[in-house]
Amino acid sequence: MMRRELFEPEHEAFRDTVRTFVTKELVPHVPEWEEAGQVSRQAWRAAGAQGLLGFAVDDEFGGGGVDDFRFNVVFNEELVAAGVSGFGSPLHNDIVAPYLMNLANDEQKRRWLPGFCSGELISAIAMTEPGAGSDLQGIRTTAIRDGDEYVLNGQKTFISNGIMSDLVIVVARTDPDAGHQGISLLVVERDMPGFERGRNLDKIGQKSQDTAELFFHDVRVPARNLLGEEGQGFVYLMQNLPQERLSIGVAAIASATKILELTKDYCRERTAFGRPIGKFQNTRFELAEMATEVEIGQVFADRCVRDHVRGELSVEHAAMAKWWLSELNKRVIDRCLQLHGGFGYMTEYPVAKAYLDSRVQTIYGGTTEIMKEIIGRSMGF
């Protein structure tokens, strides 16, 4: 294991707490959740009771009151290490929480944050549509003001926590003629008339993460559920996407690290032609290359986390972390599966599950291609 200088003693103490929780409360239930296509609400409430939801939320609302993304990193790394790919806490803590903390007014915070932190209110954010993915300016969902309400119409797809969510931040056009300046964020609550959930989508991986289509048919959303200012939604999205992308990068490098370690053990134990396959030069070279790349990736990931904690993470560095670490993870897992031979193709082996679970990382949160476009534009091209 490489030496890391990212964490303080309090983070490592927190890691012990998280590891115990994940081992006791999550790991035993993964098979049943994979079969059901979603985790249990009890798991969310247990995470809330353990203080694992809303680290950065003020303690007056039931949160941890500590705005330090390194705690998020620890939780995410332990989920990956345990092979728990479907529990939606990274979405809840890393992606949704900043919107509620930074944009919600006092009344909204009192209404939503206690349940958010206790696990009683599961959250989601609905950006992607059938015709608009990484290009957020292409969204067509509309929310037209009518007195003290917005009338919401449209469709979203590939929404993580889509089935279980109680609060959904919906990206919609409040002024269809104003381009990106006409986009706003509305919080839609469970059971609002006209809000319907489609099927729990059948994915190739992350089977226990409920991912759904969402439909809005003349949903009357109270104006008091507007998050932030009308017309500023696109700006808010751009401000919060770097943390989302860093979160994906953190999970990606944690996955590559885990699978590489498992593969090294396998290569010590598996024999061919009378000796461990790790004794063959080709195997050693493959492992050496991956070990080098993973260590380089971890150093960059940790640097980005440190920058983010200081409030200095740039949009382009977040994009670099997202695309390069997710592509690295994909590449490492593919090579590790090859070293496992036929056993790597069996779903009972962690490398096979990781192969399926990790494939989406180069897609969600902005595709690799879009990340490169962001970086290229930052270079003046």
XYZ file of C-alpha atoms in Angstrom:
381
model
C 0.000 0.000 0.000
C 1.273 3.453 -0.890
C 1.882 6.093 1.757
C -0.781 8.783 1.678
C -0.619 12.158 3.396
C -4.219 13.163 2.842
C -5.782 12.118 6.122
C -5.484 13.195 9.744
C -5.951 10.878 12.767
C -9.626 11.833 13.009
C -10.211 10.603 9.467
C -8.609 7.250 10.188
C -10.676 6.903 13.381
C -13.729 7.674 11.271
C -12.624 5.006 8.790
C -12.793 2.397 11.543
C -16.349 3.476 12.337
C -17.361 3.374 8.686
C -15.758 -0.006 8.102
C -17.606 -1.504 11.049
C -20.900 -0.046 9.831
C -20.426 -1.201 6.239
C -19.393 -4.697 7.332
C -22.294 -5.100 9.747
C -25.170 -3.178 8.173
C -24.539 -3.293 4.418
C -22.383 -6.203 3.251
C -24.675 -9.021 4.512
C -27.623 -7.582 2.575
C -25.947 -6.944 -0.784
C -27.194 -10.178 -2.450
C -30.823 -9.501 -1.543
C -30.525 -5.866 -2.616
C -29.006 -6.895 -5.939
C -31.974 -9.218 -6.457
C -34.503 -6.556 -5.447
C -32.871 -3.790 -7.488
C -32.688 -1.415 -4.535
C -31.409 -1.198 -0.983
C -33.658 -1.124 2.057
C -34.832 2.016 3.789
C -33.591 0.476 7.011
C -30.034 0.771 5.659
C -30.552 4.491 5.071
C -31.939 5.003 8.562
C -29.054 3.017 10.030
C -26.560 5.220 8.168
C -28.321 8.299 9.497
C -28.295 6.987 13.060
C -24.548 6.370 12.725
C -23.956 9.955 11.581
C -22.952 8.955 8.054
C -25.363 11.219 6.187
C -24.890 14.967 5.889
C -21.367 15.307 7.268
C -21.192 18.974 6.322
C -24.756 19.898 7.327
C -25.001 22.153 10.384
C -25.519 20.206 13.577
C -28.687 22.175 14.334
C -30.286 20.205 11.487
C -28.858 16.865 12.581
C -25.711 16.895 10.450
C -22.098 16.464 11.387
C -21.293 20.157 11.173
C -17.869 19.451 9.641
C -17.317 20.693 6.093
C -14.365 18.472 5.212
C -14.695 16.414 2.025
C -12.095 13.963 3.324
C -14.808 12.352 5.448
C -16.820 11.791 2.267
C -13.733 10.239 0.679
C -13.291 7.816 3.577
C -16.917 6.655 3.380
C -16.744 6.232 -0.391
C -13.464 4.297 -0.232
C -14.860 1.902 2.349
C -17.963 1.234 0.264
C -15.766 0.377 -2.704
C -13.421 -1.770 -0.624
C -16.383 -3.798 0.637
C -17.905 -4.213 -2.823
C -21.051 -2.256 -1.933
C -21.832 -0.523 -5.218
C -25.532 0.233 -4.863
C -25.894 2.213 -1.653
C -26.627 5.751 -2.813
C -24.889 7.686 -0.050
C -22.250 9.219 -2.377
C -25.078 10.775 -4.388
C -26.788 11.899 -1.173
C -23.664 13.268 0.570
C -21.446 14.410 -2.290
C -23.862 15.578 -4.955
C -27.195 16.603 -3.432
C -26.032 17.927 -0.047
C -24.196 21.010 -1.420
C -27.339 22.172 -3.222
C -29.444 21.983 -0.062
C -26.766 23.447 2.194
C -25.816 26.360 -0.050
C -29.067 27.220 -1.806
C -31.915 26.331 0.556
C -33.380 29.152 2.615
C -33.933 28.806 6.359
C -37.466 27.470 5.981
C -36.377 24.874 3.423
C -33.462 23.782 5.585
C -35.753 23.248 8.564
C -38.154 21.298 6.362
C -35.701 19.034 4.573
C -32.314 18.750 6.255
C -33.273 16.848 9.448
C -34.792 14.029 7.376
C -31.910 14.216 4.943
C -29.453 13.579 7.779
C -31.525 10.898 9.528
C -32.044 8.848 6.367
C -35.801 9.381 6.467
C -35.650 11.525 3.317
C -33.666 9.964 0.459
C -32.548 12.425 -2.196
C -31.863 12.518 -5.922
C -31.080 15.066 -8.601
C -32.747 14.885 -12.005
C -30.701 16.383 -14.824
C -30.537 13.839 -17.648
C -33.329 13.514 -20.192
C -33.822 11.109 -23.106
C -32.523 13.826 -25.440
C -30.090 15.621 -23.148
C -27.254 14.052 -21.178
C -23.930 15.792 -20.736
C -25.300 18.830 -22.628
C -27.390 20.372 -19.846
C -28.386 23.292 -22.046
C -30.424 20.828 -24.105
C -32.980 20.025 -21.405
C -36.633 20.379 -22.370
C -38.459 19.893 -19.057
C -40.387 23.088 -18.290
C -41.678 24.717 -15.112
C -43.976 27.643 -15.861
C -44.937 30.001 -13.035
C -48.661 30.131 -12.252
C -49.338 32.276 -9.190
C -47.678 30.675 -6.167
C -46.829 27.494 -8.061
C -44.780 26.198 -10.951
C -46.434 23.817 -13.403
C -43.804 21.185 -14.168
C -43.873 19.052 -17.319
C -41.244 16.756 -18.780
C -39.306 13.536 -18.429
C -36.003 12.542 -16.852
C -34.083 9.306 -17.200
C -31.148 7.381 -15.667
C -31.910 9.001 -12.285
C -30.011 7.334 -9.436
C -32.130 6.878 -6.275
C -35.021 7.435 -8.661
C -37.346 4.845 -7.152
C -36.608 5.469 -3.473
C -36.126 9.231 -3.460
C -38.354 11.458 -1.344
C -36.759 14.722 -2.518
C -35.779 15.224 -6.156
C -33.963 18.343 -7.317
C -35.343 18.786 -10.839
C -33.514 20.837 -13.440
C -36.151 22.616 -15.518
C -36.659 25.571 -17.835
C -38.604 28.329 -16.115
C -38.076 30.586 -19.149
C -37.932 28.449 -22.321
C -36.693 31.403 -24.402
C -33.787 32.485 -22.180
C -31.243 29.769 -23.003
C -29.067 28.735 -20.097
C -30.303 31.776 -18.163
C -33.792 30.286 -18.095
C -32.882 27.155 -16.117
C -33.964 26.785 -12.479
C -33.920 24.122 -9.763
C -37.147 22.892 -8.154
C -37.452 20.377 -5.326
C -40.192 17.853 -6.086
C -41.418 15.840 -3.132
C -42.743 12.297 -3.068
C -46.435 11.873 -3.904
C -46.925 15.279 -5.491
C -49.850 14.802 -7.928
C -48.611 14.241 -11.473
C -45.169 13.025 -10.388
C -44.746 9.450 -11.591
C -41.850 7.015 -11.556
C -41.254 4.671 -14.437
C -39.581 1.294 -14.241
C -36.498 0.543 -12.222
C -34.054 0.349 -15.118
C -32.262 -2.950 -15.738
C -28.555 -2.096 -15.843
C -25.505 -4.265 -16.502
C -23.980 -3.284 -13.155
C -24.717 -1.539 -9.858
C -27.789 -3.718 -9.633
C -28.843 -2.605 -6.157
C -28.722 1.092 -7.084
C -32.281 2.001 -8.075
C -32.140 3.950 -11.327
C -35.378 5.169 -12.832
C -37.273 7.201 -15.361
C -39.230 10.098 -13.870
C -42.303 11.708 -15.428
C -43.895 15.061 -14.599
C -47.434 15.719 -15.838
C -48.684 19.161 -14.781
C -47.042 18.770 -11.385
C -47.882 21.835 -9.314
C -44.724 22.579 -7.369
C -45.114 25.297 -4.725
C -42.945 28.331 -5.446
C -41.491 27.881 -1.958
C -39.761 24.756 -3.356
C -37.637 26.840 -5.737
C -34.011 26.222 -4.800
C -31.984 29.418 -4.966
C -32.958 32.084 -7.470
C -35.020 31.589 -10.587
C -32.904 31.503 -13.741
C -29.672 30.688 -11.907
C -29.918 26.907 -12.133
C -27.248 26.507 -14.778
C -24.791 28.536 -12.694
C -25.540 26.389 -9.640
C -24.957 23.218 -11.632
C -21.594 24.462 -12.882
C -20.576 25.361 -9.329
C -21.432 21.922 -7.930
C -20.373 19.597 -10.742
C -16.658 19.645 -9.808
C -17.374 17.928 -6.464
C -19.579 15.373 -8.211
C -16.805 14.615 -10.685
C -14.189 14.401 -7.958
C -16.429 11.963 -6.074
C -16.566 9.719 -9.145
C -12.794 9.923 -9.510
C -12.293 8.994 -5.854
C -14.475 5.904 -6.257
C -12.681 4.986 -9.480
C -9.177 5.001 -8.036
C -10.404 3.148 -4.930
C -11.843 0.475 -7.212
C -8.648 0.162 -9.258
C -6.608 -0.141 -6.064
C -8.854 -2.836 -4.619
C -8.990 -4.976 -7.755
C -5.254 -4.699 -8.320
C -4.588 -5.937 -4.762
C -6.958 -8.856 -5.240
C -5.303 -9.693 -8.541
C -1.830 -9.655 -7.018
C -3.044 -12.182 -4.430
C -4.594 -14.309 -7.157
C -1.364 -14.292 -9.158
C 0.544 -15.526 -6.104
C -1.863 -18.411 -5.551
C -2.869 -19.475 -9.068
C -0.430 -21.865 -10.724
C 0.225 -22.746 -14.344
C 2.945 -25.012 -15.719
C 3.991 -25.822 -12.174
C 4.513 -22.336 -10.787
C 2.482 -19.260 -9.675
C 1.425 -17.187 -12.658
C 2.988 -14.158 -10.975
C 6.377 -15.732 -11.716
C 5.900 -15.274 -15.448
C 7.477 -12.135 -16.848
C 4.371 -11.046 -18.725
C 2.301 -11.180 -15.541
C 4.909 -9.256 -13.570
C 5.109 -6.592 -16.263
C 1.326 -6.245 -16.374
C 1.165 -5.878 -12.596
C 4.106 -3.471 -12.554
C 2.487 -1.207 -15.129
C -0.833 -1.190 -13.296
C 0.793 -0.591 -9.909
C 2.624 2.423 -11.332
C -0.476 3.902 -12.930
C -2.619 3.340 -9.848
C -0.079 5.022 -7.590
C 0.158 8.007 -9.930
C -3.625 8.167 -10.050
C -3.938 8.096 -6.272
C -1.442 10.928 -5.883
C -3.413 13.089 -8.305
C -6.737 12.168 -6.710
C -5.438 13.087 -3.254
C -4.069 16.367 -4.572
C -7.487 17.215 -6.018
C -9.153 16.371 -2.703
C -6.724 18.635 -0.841
C -7.400 21.429 -3.324
C -11.143 20.929 -2.900
C -10.934 21.041 0.897
C -9.122 24.386 0.544
C -11.744 25.629 -1.913
C -9.208 25.675 -4.741
C -10.250 22.785 -7.006
C -10.576 24.084 -10.556
C -13.211 22.981 -13.035
C -10.564 21.602 -15.377
C -8.736 19.628 -12.672
C -12.031 18.080 -11.571
C -12.642 17.118 -15.198
C -9.128 15.656 -15.443
C -9.669 13.596 -12.304
C -13.041 12.361 -13.472
C -12.076 11.194 -16.927
C -8.563 9.926 -16.297
C -9.283 8.023 -13.094
C -12.466 6.447 -14.440
C -10.714 5.399 -17.653
C -7.778 4.099 -15.589
C -10.144 2.039 -13.456
C -11.794 0.594 -16.543
C -8.412 -0.295 -18.019
C -7.029 -1.807 -14.811
C -10.082 -3.957 -14.166
C -10.079 -5.228 -17.743
C -6.422 -6.260 -17.474
C -6.961 -7.809 -14.053
C -9.888 -9.818 -15.382
C -7.639 -11.132 -18.148
C -5.070 -12.259 -15.579
C -7.816 -14.185 -13.779
C -8.464 -16.189 -16.925
C -11.803 -17.981 -17.040
C -12.403 -17.372 -13.357
C -12.462 -13.637 -14.030
C -15.565 -14.137 -16.146
C -17.463 -15.692 -13.260
C -19.648 -13.227 -11.337
C -18.715 -14.848 -8.032
C -15.269 -13.264 -8.387
C -15.002 -9.610 -7.303
C -13.167 -8.671 -10.486
C -16.207 -9.628 -12.571
C -18.600 -7.609 -10.426
C -16.230 -4.636 -10.483
C -15.994 -4.943 -14.270
C -19.767 -4.490 -14.516
C -20.222 -1.980 -11.704
C -17.465 0.392 -12.824
C -18.252 0.625 -16.517
C -20.667 3.526 -16.063
C -18.034 5.747 -14.433
C -16.783 7.037 -17.779
C -20.362 8.012 -18.663
C -22.249 9.508 -15.740
C -21.284 12.847 -14.265
C -20.254 13.906 -17.767
C -18.710 11.562 -20.320
C -14.983 11.250 -20.909
C -15.430 13.133 -24.153
C -17.155 16.058 -22.452
C -14.437 16.170 -19.775
C -11.792 16.487 -22.487
C -13.828 19.232 -24.115
C -13.917 21.159 -20.825
C -10.167 20.801 -20.427
C -9.520 21.781 -24.017
C -11.603 24.939 -23.689
C -9.706 25.876 -20.528
C -6.542 25.786 -22.631
C -7.927 28.425 -24.947
C -9.028 26.178 -27.796
